[in-house]
Short mmCIF file of C-alpha atoms in Angstrom, two decimals:
data_model
loop_
_atom_site.label_atom_id
_atom_site.label_comp_id
_atom_site.label_asym_id
_atom_site.label_seq_id
_atom_site.Cartn_x
_atom_site.Cartn_y
_atom_site.Cartn_z
CA UNK A 1335 4.66 21.35 -30.08
CA UNK A 1336 1.76 23.59 -31.07
CA UNK A 1337 1.38 24.08 -34.85
CA UNK A 1338 2.28 27.68 -35.92
CA UNK A 1339 -1.02 28.05 -37.84
CA UNK A 1340 -2.98 27.88 -34.60
CA UNK A 1341 -1.18 30.52 -32.64
CA UNK A 1342 -3.01 33.41 -34.34
CA UNK A 1343 -6.30 31.76 -33.57
CA UNK A 1344 -5.25 31.44 -29.87
CA UNK A 1345 -4.19 35.08 -29.77
CA UNK A 1346 -7.74 36.06 -31.26
CA UNK A 1347 -9.54 33.97 -28.63
CA UNK A 1348 -7.90 35.66 -25.76
CA UNK A 1349 -9.95 38.72 -26.49
CA UNK A 1350 -8.68 41.01 -23.81
CA UNK A 1351 -4.78 40.67 -23.79
CA UNK A 1352 -4.61 43.53 -21.28
CA UNK A 1353 -5.90 41.17 -18.41
CA UNK A 1354 -4.13 38.13 -19.62
CA UNK A 1355 -1.72 36.91 -16.70
CA UNK A 1356 1.93 37.45 -17.47
CA UNK A 1357 3.42 35.03 -19.78
CA UNK A 1358 0.33 32.80 -20.14
CA UNK A 1359 0.47 32.83 -23.94
CA UNK A 1360 3.87 31.25 -23.86
CA UNK A 1361 2.80 28.82 -21.10
CA UNK A 1362 -0.31 27.61 -22.97
CA UNK A 1363 1.88 26.53 -25.91
CA UNK A 1364 3.75 24.18 -23.54
CA UNK A 1365 0.69 22.45 -22.19
CA UNK A 1366 -1.38 19.54 -23.34
CA UNK A 1367 -5.02 18.59 -22.28
CA UNK A 1368 -4.93 16.14 -19.42
CA UNK A 1369 -8.28 14.78 -20.59
CA UNK A 1370 -7.64 14.00 -24.39
CA UNK A 1371 -3.93 14.87 -24.75
CA UNK A 1372 -4.58 17.52 -27.40
CA UNK A 1373 -1.89 20.11 -27.62
CA UNK A 1374 -4.07 23.00 -28.67
CA UNK A 1375 -4.73 25.01 -25.46
CA UNK A 1376 -6.02 28.51 -25.61
CA UNK A 1377 -6.46 31.26 -23.06
CA UNK A 1378 -10.07 32.34 -22.28
CA UNK A 1379 -9.50 35.62 -20.35
CA UNK A 1380 -13.23 36.25 -19.81
CA UNK A 1381 -13.65 32.82 -18.18
CA UNK A 1382 -10.37 32.92 -16.36
CA UNK A 1383 -9.37 29.61 -17.69
CA UNK A 1384 -7.29 27.71 -20.14
CA UNK A 1385 -9.42 25.60 -22.55
CA UNK A 1386 -8.78 22.54 -24.81
CA UNK A 1387 -9.48 23.31 -28.40
CA UNK A 1388 -10.58 19.72 -28.99
CA UNK A 1389 -12.73 18.49 -26.20
CA UNK A 1390 -13.60 21.85 -24.70
CA UNK A 1391 -12.28 21.00 -21.23
CA UNK A 1392 -11.71 24.06 -19.03
CA UNK A 1393 -8.77 24.49 -16.62
CA UNK A 1394 -9.41 27.57 -14.20
CA UNK A 1395 -6.63 29.54 -12.79
CA UNK A 1396 -6.49 31.18 -9.39
CA UNK A 1397 -4.62 34.20 -8.29
CA UNK A 1398 -1.84 34.02 -5.63
CA UNK A 1399 -0.54 37.48 -5.20
CA UNK A 1400 1.11 38.49 -8.44
CA UNK A 1401 0.84 35.07 -9.85
CA UNK A 1402 -1.86 32.98 -11.51
CA UNK A 1403 -1.77 29.20 -11.12
CA UNK A 1404 -3.70 26.98 -13.57
CA UNK A 1405 -5.19 23.74 -12.32
CA UNK A 1406 -4.35 21.28 -15.09
CA UNK A 1407 -6.13 18.10 -13.86
CA UNK A 1408 -8.50 16.02 -15.92
CA UNK A 1409 -11.33 17.24 -13.70
CA UNK A 1410 -10.28 20.54 -11.85
CA UNK A 1411 -13.42 20.92 -9.86
CA UNK A 1412 -13.15 17.39 -8.52
CA UNK A 1413 -9.61 17.95 -7.71
CA UNK A 1414 -10.57 21.19 -5.87
CA UNK A 1415 -13.26 19.30 -4.08
CA UNK A 1416 -10.55 16.58 -3.07
CA UNK A 1417 -8.38 19.40 -1.67
CA UNK A 1418 -11.44 20.99 0.09
CA UNK A 1419 -11.86 17.65 1.79
CA UNK A 1420 -8.20 17.57 2.74
CA UNK A 1421 -8.38 21.18 4.03
CA UNK A 1422 -11.35 20.19 6.07
CA UNK A 1423 -9.29 17.26 7.45
CA UNK A 1424 -6.65 19.88 8.32
CA UNK A 1425 -9.05 21.95 10.15
CA UNK A 1426 -10.71 18.93 12.03
CA UNK A 1427 -7.19 17.83 13.19
CA UNK A 1428 -6.22 21.42 14.28
CA UNK A 1429 -9.44 21.55 16.39
CA UNK A 1430 -8.74 18.17 17.89
CA UNK A 1431 -5.18 19.18 18.68
CA UNK A 1432 -6.43 22.50 20.27
CA UNK A 1433 -8.93 20.52 22.31
CA UNK A 1434 -6.12 18.20 23.64
CA UNK A 1435 -3.98 21.23 24.44
CA UNK A 1436 -6.63 23.04 26.36
CA UNK A 1437 -7.34 19.76 28.31
CA UNK A 1438 -3.67 19.59 29.02
CA UNK A 1439 -3.59 23.17 30.31
CA UNK A 1440 -6.11 22.20 32.93
CA UNK A 1441 -4.00 19.34 34.37
CA UNK A 1442 -3.16 20.06 37.93
CA UNK A 1443 0.09 18.40 37.84
CA UNK A 1444 1.54 20.78 35.20
CA UNK A 1445 4.42 23.03 36.32
CA UNK A 1446 4.50 26.65 35.53
CA UNK A 1447 6.87 25.94 32.80
CA UNK A 1448 4.69 23.08 31.53
CA UNK A 1449 1.55 25.36 31.21
CA UNK A 1450 3.74 28.02 29.41
CA UNK A 1451 4.88 25.40 26.96
CA UNK A 1452 1.41 23.98 26.24
CA UNK A 1453 0.03 27.54 25.99
CA UNK A 1454 2.66 28.44 23.52
CA UNK A 1455 1.77 25.52 21.33
CA UNK A 1456 -1.94 26.17 21.59
CA UNK A 1457 -1.47 29.80 20.49
CA UNK A 1458 0.87 28.62 17.65
CA UNK A 1459 -1.80 26.06 16.46
CA UNK A 1460 -4.51 28.76 16.48
CA UNK A 1461 -2.23 31.11 14.56
CA UNK A 1462 -1.16 28.37 12.14
CA UNK A 1463 -4.84 27.51 11.22
CA UNK A 1464 -5.38 31.24 10.36
CA UNK A 1465 -2.25 31.39 8.30
CA UNK A 1466 -3.15 28.31 6.28
CA UNK A 1467 -6.78 29.32 5.79
CA UNK A 1468 -5.49 32.68 4.51
CA UNK A 1469 -3.14 31.13 1.99
CA UNK A 1470 -5.84 28.85 0.80
CA UNK A 1471 -8.48 31.53 0.38
CA UNK A 1472 -7.72 32.49 -3.17
CA UNK A 1473 -8.56 28.88 -4.35
CA UNK A 1474 -12.33 29.53 -3.39
CA UNK A 1475 -12.85 26.09 -1.84
CA UNK A 1476 -15.44 27.02 0.73
CA UNK A 1477 -18.60 27.14 -1.53
CA UNK A 1478 -17.69 24.00 -3.59
CA UNK A 1479 -20.39 21.16 -3.48
CA UNK A 1480 -20.02 17.54 -4.65
CA UNK A 1481 -21.75 17.04 -8.03
CA UNK A 1482 -24.99 15.14 -8.21
CA UNK A 1483 -23.59 12.74 -10.86
CA UNK A 1484 -20.43 11.30 -9.40
CA UNK A 1485 -20.28 7.98 -11.41
CA UNK A 1486 -17.03 8.69 -13.15
CA UNK A 1487 -15.21 10.52 -10.16
CA UNK A 1488 -13.08 7.42 -9.33
CA UNK A 1489 -11.39 7.48 -12.59
CA UNK A 1490 -9.98 10.89 -11.64
CA UNK A 1491 -9.22 10.36 -7.90
CA UNK A 1492 -6.04 11.80 -6.63
CA UNK A 1493 -3.70 9.63 -4.57
CA UNK A 1494 -4.01 9.74 -0.83
CA UNK A 1495 -0.28 10.07 -0.08
CA UNK A 1496 -0.50 13.94 0.57
CA UNK A 1497 -2.55 16.06 2.89
CA UNK A 1498 -2.76 19.75 2.56
CA UNK A 1499 -0.11 20.19 5.29
CA UNK A 1500 2.10 17.24 4.12
CA UNK A 1501 5.78 18.31 3.56
CA UNK A 1502 5.22 21.72 5.34
CA UNK A 1503 8.83 21.13 6.73
CA UNK A 1504 9.94 21.63 3.12
CA UNK A 1505 8.56 25.11 3.10
CA UNK A 1506 10.82 26.15 6.08
CA UNK A 1507 13.76 24.27 4.63
CA UNK A 1508 13.35 26.18 1.26
CA UNK A 1509 12.58 29.54 2.58
CA UNK A 1510 13.14 30.09 6.39
CA UNK A 1511 15.91 27.90 7.88
CA UNK A 1512 18.93 29.37 5.90
CA UNK A 1513 21.03 26.29 7.12
CA UNK A 1514 22.69 25.46 3.74
CA UNK A 1515 20.43 22.49 2.80
CA UNK A 1516 19.14 24.27 -0.46
CA UNK A 1517 22.67 25.16 -1.39
CA UNK A 1518 23.88 21.59 -0.89
CA UNK A 1519 21.21 20.19 -3.09
CA UNK A 1520 22.22 22.70 -5.87
CA UNK A 1521 25.63 21.77 -5.57
CA UNK A 1522 24.75 17.98 -5.96
CA UNK A 1523 22.77 19.03 -9.08
CA UNK A 1524 25.86 21.15 -10.43
CA UNK A 1525 28.23 18.23 -10.19
CA UNK A 1526 26.31 16.02 -12.61
CA UNK A 1527 25.25 18.91 -14.79
CA UNK A 1528 28.87 19.41 -15.58
CA UNK A 1529 28.60 16.47 -18.03
CA UNK A 1530 25.97 18.32 -20.07
CA UNK A 1531 27.79 19.95 -23.05
CA UNK A 1532 24.92 22.19 -23.87
CA UNK A 1533 25.44 26.05 -23.51
CA UNK A 1534 21.94 26.65 -22.21
CA UNK A 1535 19.23 24.61 -20.46
CA UNK A 1536 16.48 26.13 -22.67
CA UNK A 1537 13.00 25.49 -21.42
CA UNK A 1538 13.16 23.92 -17.94
CA UNK A 1539 10.25 21.87 -16.37
CA UNK A 1540 10.40 20.76 -12.73
CA UNK A 1541 8.07 17.96 -11.65
CA UNK A 1542 7.32 17.60 -8.02
CA UNK A 1543 8.69 21.21 -7.38
CA UNK A 1544 7.18 21.41 -3.76
CA UNK A 1545 7.86 24.76 -2.42
CA UNK A 1546 10.03 25.60 -5.28
CA UNK A 1547 13.42 26.47 -3.89
CA UNK A 1548 15.49 24.20 -6.18
CA UNK A 1549 13.85 25.40 -9.37
CA UNK A 1550 14.14 29.01 -8.13
CA UNK A 1551 18.03 28.44 -7.62
CA UNK A 1552 18.41 26.79 -10.90
CA UNK A 1553 16.62 29.68 -12.64
CA UNK A 1554 18.69 32.31 -10.98
CA UNK A 1555 21.95 30.52 -11.62
CA UNK A 1556 21.45 29.30 -15.13
CA UNK A 1557 18.95 31.85 -16.32
CA UNK A 1558 16.93 29.42 -18.81
CA UNK A 1559 14.67 30.71 -21.47
CA UNK A 1560 11.68 29.76 -19.24
CA UNK A 1561 10.93 27.71 -16.13
CA UNK A 1562 7.72 25.85 -15.42
CA UNK A 1563 7.25 24.26 -12.01
CA UNK A 1564 4.52 21.58 -11.35
CA UNK A 1565 3.26 20.07 -8.03
CA UNK A 1566 0.16 18.34 -6.86
CA UNK A 1567 -0.08 20.19 -3.48
CA UNK A 1568 -1.76 23.69 -3.68
CA UNK A 1569 -0.46 24.93 -0.34
CA UNK A 1570 3.25 24.29 -1.56
CA UNK A 1571 2.73 26.08 -4.74
CA UNK A 1572 0.73 29.05 -3.06
CA UNK A 1573 3.75 29.58 -0.68
CA UNK A 1574 6.33 29.18 -3.40
CA UNK A 1575 4.70 31.44 -5.76
CA UNK A 1576 4.32 34.10 -3.21
CA UNK A 1577 7.76 34.05 -1.92
CA UNK A 1578 9.26 34.00 -5.39
CA UNK A 1579 7.13 37.06 -6.28
CA UNK A 1580 8.91 38.83 -3.33
CA UNK A 1581 6.28 38.44 -0.71
CA UNK A 1582 7.08 37.28 2.93
CA UNK A 1583 4.84 34.38 4.12
CA UNK A 1584 4.37 33.81 7.95
CA UNK A 1585 3.84 30.22 8.98
CA UNK A 1586 4.19 28.32 12.19
CA UNK A 1587 6.64 25.49 12.64
CA UNK A 1588 6.20 22.72 15.16
CA UNK A 1589 9.59 20.87 15.27
CA UNK A 1590 9.55 17.11 15.81
CA UNK A 1591 12.12 17.34 18.65
CA UNK A 1592 12.16 20.83 19.91
CA UNK A 1593 15.57 21.94 21.50
CA UNK A 1594 13.93 23.88 24.18
CA UNK A 1595 10.63 25.65 25.34
CA UNK A 1596 10.80 28.28 22.79
CA UNK A 1597 11.22 25.72 20.00
CA UNK A 1598 7.81 24.01 20.47
CA UNK A 1599 5.98 26.57 18.24
CA UNK A 1600 8.18 28.89 15.95
CA UNK A 1601 6.62 31.70 13.79
CA UNK A 1602 8.68 31.59 10.76
CA UNK A 1603 9.10 34.26 8.06
CA UNK A 1604 9.43 32.66 4.66
CA UNK A 1605 11.17 34.83 2.20
CA UNK A 1606 13.56 34.73 -0.80
CA UNK A 1607 17.31 34.85 0.16
CA UNK A 1608 18.29 38.44 0.90
CA UNK A 1609 19.71 40.33 -2.12
CA UNK A 1610 18.20 37.84 -4.67
CA UNK A 1611 15.39 39.93 -5.82
CA UNK A 1612 12.29 38.61 -7.63
CA UNK A 1613 11.92 36.48 -10.71
CA UNK A 1614 10.20 37.94 -13.81
CA UNK A 1615 6.74 36.46 -14.07
CA UNK A 1616 6.93 36.45 -17.73
CA UNK A 1617 9.32 33.34 -17.66
CA UNK A 1618 8.66 31.52 -14.51
CA UNK A 1619 5.34 29.75 -14.24
CA UNK A 1620 3.44 27.56 -11.76
CA UNK A 1621 1.01 24.72 -12.62
CA UNK A 1622 -0.94 22.49 -10.43
CA UNK A 1623 -0.66 18.99 -11.89
CA UNK A 1624 -0.07 15.42 -11.22
CA UNK A 1625 3.41 14.38 -12.11
CA UNK A 1626 2.24 10.73 -12.95
CA UNK A 1627 0.31 12.07 -15.80
CA UNK A 1628 1.97 15.49 -16.54
CA UNK A 1629 -0.23 17.62 -18.75
CA UNK A 1630 2.63 18.78 -20.96
CA UNK A 1631 3.06 18.93 -24.82
CA UNK A 1632 5.31 16.25 -26.37
CA UNK A 1633 8.93 17.53 -26.64
CA UNK A 1634 8.00 20.90 -24.90
CA UNK A 1635 11.01 21.15 -22.61
CA UNK A 1636 14.72 21.04 -23.11
CA UNK A 1637 15.49 20.07 -19.46
CA UNK A 1638 13.37 18.23 -16.98
CA UNK A 1639 14.15 18.10 -13.27
CA UNK A 1640 12.85 15.72 -10.73
CA UNK A 1641 13.82 16.52 -7.20
CA UNK A 1642 13.10 14.01 -4.42
CA UNK A 1643 10.18 12.73 -6.51
CA UNK A 1644 10.81 9.29 -8.23
CA UNK A 1645 10.72 7.11 -5.10
CA UNK A 1646 7.45 8.67 -3.68
CA UNK A 1647 5.14 8.41 -6.99
CA UNK A 1648 2.21 6.21 -6.27
CA UNK A 1649 2.92 4.15 -9.57
CA UNK A 1650 5.52 1.78 -10.94
CA UNK A 1651 8.57 3.79 -11.89
CA UNK A 1652 8.63 1.77 -15.16
CA UNK A 1653 5.54 3.70 -16.26
CA UNK A 1654 7.05 7.13 -15.31
CA UNK A 1655 10.44 7.05 -16.93
CA UNK A 1656 9.05 6.82 -20.51
CA UNK A 1657 6.65 9.83 -19.66
CA UNK A 1658 9.82 11.86 -18.81
CA UNK A 1659 11.23 10.79 -22.21
CA UNK A 1660 8.18 12.17 -24.17
CA UNK A 1661 8.60 15.55 -22.50
CA UNK A 1662 11.71 16.55 -24.35
CA UNK A 1663 13.17 16.41 -27.81
CA UNK A 1664 16.31 14.33 -28.72
CA UNK A 1665 19.31 15.92 -27.05
CA UNK A 1666 17.11 17.02 -24.12
CA UNK A 1667 18.37 16.37 -20.62
CA UNK A 1668 16.67 14.79 -17.51
CA UNK A 1669 18.29 15.91 -14.20
CA UNK A 1670 17.15 13.79 -11.12
CA UNK A 1671 18.30 14.28 -7.56
CA UNK A 1672 16.99 12.72 -4.38
CA UNK A 1673 16.98 9.30 -2.48
CA UNK A 1674 15.64 5.97 -3.59
CA UNK A 1675 13.42 5.27 -0.51
CA UNK A 1676 10.62 3.29 -2.25
CA UNK A 1677 7.97 2.12 0.20
CA UNK A 1678 5.60 0.29 -2.05
CA UNK A 1679 3.84 -2.87 -0.86
CA UNK A 1680 4.51 -4.24 -4.35
CA UNK A 1681 8.01 -5.44 -3.84
CA UNK A 1682 8.71 -5.48 -7.46
CA UNK A 1683 8.35 -1.64 -7.50
CA UNK A 1684 11.05 -1.06 -4.85
CA UNK A 1685 13.92 -0.75 -7.23
CA UNK A 1686 17.63 -0.62 -6.40
CA UNK A 1687 20.14 1.97 -7.76
CA UNK A 1688 21.18 -0.39 -10.38
CA UNK A 1689 17.60 -1.05 -11.52
CA UNK A 1690 16.71 2.60 -11.71
CA UNK A 1691 19.77 3.52 -13.83
CA UNK A 1692 19.22 0.64 -16.06
CA UNK A 1693 15.51 1.61 -16.50
CA UNK A 1694 16.66 5.21 -17.55
CA UNK A 1695 19.02 3.65 -20.21
CA UNK A 1696 16.35 1.22 -21.53
CA UNK A 1697 14.06 4.12 -22.21
CA UNK A 1698 15.92 6.17 -24.74
CA UNK A 1699 18.40 7.96 -22.39
CA UNK A 1700 22.18 7.96 -22.18
CA UNK A 1701 23.63 8.57 -18.70
CA UNK A 1702 26.14 11.30 -18.81
CA UNK A 1703 26.87 11.43 -15.07
CA UNK A 1704 25.97 9.68 -11.85
CA UNK A 1705 26.88 10.58 -8.41
CA UNK A 1706 26.02 9.85 -4.73
CA UNK A 1707 26.36 13.12 -2.66
CA UNK A 1708 25.56 13.47 1.04
CA UNK A 1709 23.30 16.36 1.74
CA UNK A 1710 21.67 17.58 5.01
CA UNK A 1711 18.05 16.77 5.10
CA UNK A 1712 15.38 18.71 7.13
CA UNK A 1713 17.71 19.79 9.78
CA UNK A 1714 15.63 22.51 11.47
CA UNK A 1715 17.62 24.93 13.58
CA UNK A 1716 15.03 24.44 16.26
CA UNK A 1717 14.93 20.66 16.40
CA UNK A 1718 17.21 17.91 17.67
CA UNK A 1719 16.06 15.93 14.78
CA UNK A 1720 17.59 15.76 11.35
CA UNK A 1721 19.74 13.55 9.21
CA UNK A 1722 22.19 13.41 6.32
CA UNK A 1723 20.87 11.76 3.01
CA UNK A 1724 23.10 10.14 0.31
CA UNK A 1725 21.29 11.41 -2.63
CA UNK A 1726 21.45 9.86 -6.12
CA UNK A 1727 21.86 12.55 -8.79
CA UNK A 1728 22.08 11.79 -12.45
CA UNK A 1729 22.24 13.68 -15.74
CA UNK A 1730 20.78 11.69 -18.63
CA UNK A 1731 20.57 12.80 -22.32
CA UNK A 1732 17.73 11.55 -24.60
CA UNK A 1733 18.87 9.98 -27.80
CA UNK A 1734 15.73 7.95 -28.85
CA UNK A 1735 12.00 7.81 -28.22
CA UNK A 1736 10.42 5.47 -25.68
CA UNK A 1737 7.19 3.44 -25.78
CA UNK A 1738 4.56 5.50 -23.86
CA UNK A 1739 2.34 3.36 -21.45
CA UNK A 1740 -1.38 3.82 -21.31
CA UNK A 1741 -2.82 6.80 -19.22
CA UNK A 1742 -2.25 6.13 -15.57
CA UNK A 1743 -5.06 5.75 -13.04
CA UNK A 1744 -4.37 5.64 -9.43
CA UNK A 1745 -7.10 3.05 -8.49
CA UNK A 1746 -7.23 -0.57 -9.99
CA UNK A 1747 -10.00 -1.37 -12.64
CA UNK A 1748 -11.76 -3.60 -10.29
CA UNK A 1749 -12.73 -0.79 -8.04
CA UNK A 1750 -13.49 1.65 -10.81
CA UNK A 1751 -15.46 -0.95 -12.74
CA UNK A 1752 -18.02 -2.38 -10.40
CA UNK A 1753 -18.77 -5.34 -12.63
CA UNK A 1754 -15.27 -6.75 -12.33
CA UNK A 1755 -14.55 -9.38 -9.63
CA UNK A 1756 -12.70 -8.18 -6.45
CA UNK A 1757 -9.33 -10.17 -6.21
CA UNK A 1758 -9.17 -12.59 -3.31
CA UNK A 1759 -5.72 -11.40 -2.29
CA UNK A 1760 -4.00 -12.35 1.00
CA UNK A 1761 -3.60 -8.61 1.75
CA UNK A 1762 -7.32 -7.89 1.41
CA UNK A 1763 -8.42 -10.86 3.41
CA UNK A 1764 -6.09 -9.80 6.32
CA UNK A 1765 -7.08 -6.08 6.02
CA UNK A 1766 -10.86 -7.26 6.04
CA UNK A 1767 -10.25 -9.51 9.13
CA UNK A 1768 -8.45 -6.70 10.95
CA UNK A 1769 -11.00 -4.16 10.20
CA UNK A 1770 -13.87 -6.37 11.23
CA UNK A 1771 -12.25 -7.28 14.52
CA UNK A 1772 -11.60 -3.60 15.26
CA UNK A 1773 -15.12 -2.66 14.39
CA UNK A 1774 -16.55 -5.43 16.61
CA UNK A 1775 -14.30 -4.53 19.47
CA UNK A 1776 -14.88 -0.78 19.40
CA UNK A 1777 -18.61 -1.30 19.02
CA UNK A 1778 -18.63 -3.15 22.51
CA UNK A 1779 -17.12 -0.22 24.34
CA UNK A 1780 -19.80 1.40 26.65
CA UNK A 1781 -17.58 2.72 29.39
CA UNK A 1782 -18.58 -0.24 31.54
CA UNK A 1783 -17.15 -3.39 30.10
CA UNK A 1784 -13.49 -4.49 30.86
CA UNK A 1785 -11.15 -5.96 28.46
CA UNK A 1786 -11.83 -9.44 29.75
CA UNK A 1787 -15.57 -8.93 29.34
CA UNK A 1788 -15.15 -7.49 25.67
CA UNK A 1789 -12.89 -10.47 24.79
CA UNK A 1790 -15.46 -12.91 25.92
CA UNK A 1791 -18.07 -11.19 23.75
CA UNK A 1792 -15.99 -11.65 20.62
CA UNK A 1793 -14.10 -14.89 21.22
CA UNK A 1794 -16.67 -17.24 19.87
CA UNK A 1795 -16.91 -15.42 16.53
CA UNK A 1796 -13.30 -16.14 15.72
CA UNK A 1797 -13.00 -19.65 17.33
CA UNK A 1798 -10.27 -18.49 19.59
CA UNK A 1799 -9.60 -19.09 23.32
CA UNK A 1800 -10.03 -16.28 25.85
CA UNK A 1801 -6.21 -15.66 26.33
CA UNK A 1802 -5.85 -15.35 22.40
CA UNK A 1803 -8.68 -12.97 22.08
CA UNK A 1804 -7.55 -10.82 24.97
CA UNK A 1805 -4.32 -10.21 23.17
CA UNK A 1806 -6.17 -9.34 19.96
CA UNK A 1807 -8.47 -6.93 21.78
CA UNK A 1808 -5.45 -5.35 23.61
CA UNK A 1809 -3.93 -4.65 20.34
CA UNK A 1810 -7.05 -3.00 18.72
CA UNK A 1811 -7.33 -0.77 21.94
CA UNK A 1812 -3.64 0.05 21.96
CA UNK A 1813 -3.89 1.15 18.17
CA UNK A 1814 -6.93 3.26 19.14
CA UNK A 1815 -5.25 4.74 22.22
CA UNK A 1816 -2.03 5.56 20.12
CA UNK A 1817 -4.06 7.18 17.30
CA UNK A 1818 -5.83 9.49 19.79
CA UNK A 1819 -2.70 10.28 21.96
CA UNK A 1820 0.18 10.55 19.63
CA UNK A 1821 0.31 12.81 16.56
CA UNK A 1822 1.89 11.07 13.51
CA UNK A 1823 5.15 12.59 12.22
CA UNK A 1824 5.18 14.51 8.94
CA UNK A 1825 5.51 12.03 6.04
CA UNK A 1826 8.80 13.79 5.00
CA UNK A 1827 10.53 13.19 8.47
#
C-alpha cells in the first residue's frame, strides 16, 4: 500500500481538486504502475491522467457520462490503437453484413415475410453500428495514428481473444433480459460466501468484470467500503459504467436462434433494475486493465472476485493464481464463480476441478467453501438457444504469501526477440503447410478455372495425385465459402 508520507505530495500535485473525478484520490492509492510496478500513482488533473511517480508513465482517463475510466495498460496509446483496429474490424464486418443483407433483399425468390425479416435485420445492423459508435466516441479513437517507432510494441500486445463486440450478449444478460440469470449467479456466490467469517468485505476488486452486473449486485447487497471493477474490453465497461450511473443504453440484440420474425433484431433498453437507484461514484470505480497483469498495489484489496474468468485467460492458470494472492493481505478472501471450460491448445493448461482447487491451496489459500451450482446461462427471451451451466464457486482465504512469477507477456520470446530461433514445432509446420496451400489455391481463382483445373495446377508442388489434391482444394474452397456465408457465433455462446 502507499506510504502515508506520499499522500500529501499527491494531493499537492493534483492542483485543481475541484475538477478531480469523484473518488480518484482514493482509487489512485490502490493502483500500481503497469510499467515498473511502482505504487506511487498521483493524479494530474491538468493532463487528465494518472502518473507514475517513478517512471513518469501516464495513464489517461476518458469520460463516460458521469464516470471517468483510466486506461491502466503499460502503453495506453498502443492499447487504444489496438482497440481502434478492433473497432475498425467491427465497422468492416458490419458493412459486409449490410452488403449481404442488401443483396438478399434483391433475391426474387424471397417471400414478403422473408423480405420483411431481412429488412428488419438490415435496419437493426445500421442502428447497432450507430449505437456502438456513439458509445465508443468518448475514447477519441478516430484521430489516433500508429507511432513511427514501433520496435517495442509486441512486448505490450493485447491477446486477440476479444473483439470490440465480443460478449455483447453479456450486456443484455446483465441489464436487459431480466430473466433471473444475474440473481442465480449472485445466489451461487452467496452460498460459498457464507463460509467467510468476516463482518465486512472491505475493499472489493472484480477482475474480468465485463458489463459489471455481478459487482453491482455485490456492492448493493454487501455495501463494501469500496468497489473497483476491471476489464480489458472498453465497450463492456462503457456500457456498465453508464448503466450503473443511472443512464439507459440502447443496443440491438441479434439472437443466435430467433424465436420468430420479430426476434431477429431486438432494440434492447439496458438499465439498472427498477427501484435500485444509482451507486455513489465516490466508492465504485472502473479501470481498463488486463487481468493477467493487474495494475494493483500489493495487498490493496480485502476481497477479490473472478467471475467467468479463470478458464478464458490466455495464460497458464499457474501464473495467475499467485497474482491473485498478492492483491490481498493475509485474511483476505478470493471469491470465484464460473465454469472450467479451458480451450488452450497446450493440454497441460486445461485443468480439472481437482487441479484448480489444488493450485489454489498450493499458493497460500485455505479453501473455506466449494460448491457446484446449476445456473442459467445466456438464455435470451428472444432465442431458442440457451443452456444451464454447473458453475464452480469457491471461497478461499489467504493465509500466506505466494511466489510471484515474472511479468506476463502474451507473445513468446522467439517472436518478440527477432534474433531467437523459431521453434520447429509440429503445429507451426502444419499451419504453414495449410496457409501455403490455401494461398496457392486462392491465387489461382480467376472466375474461369474449375476445381479440376486448379487441382492439376497445384498437385505437382505437393507430390500428390489428382484425387488427393482435389479433396484438399475442395477443403480450402469450402472453408472460404463458409467464412463468407456464415457468421461465426459470439465467443460466449
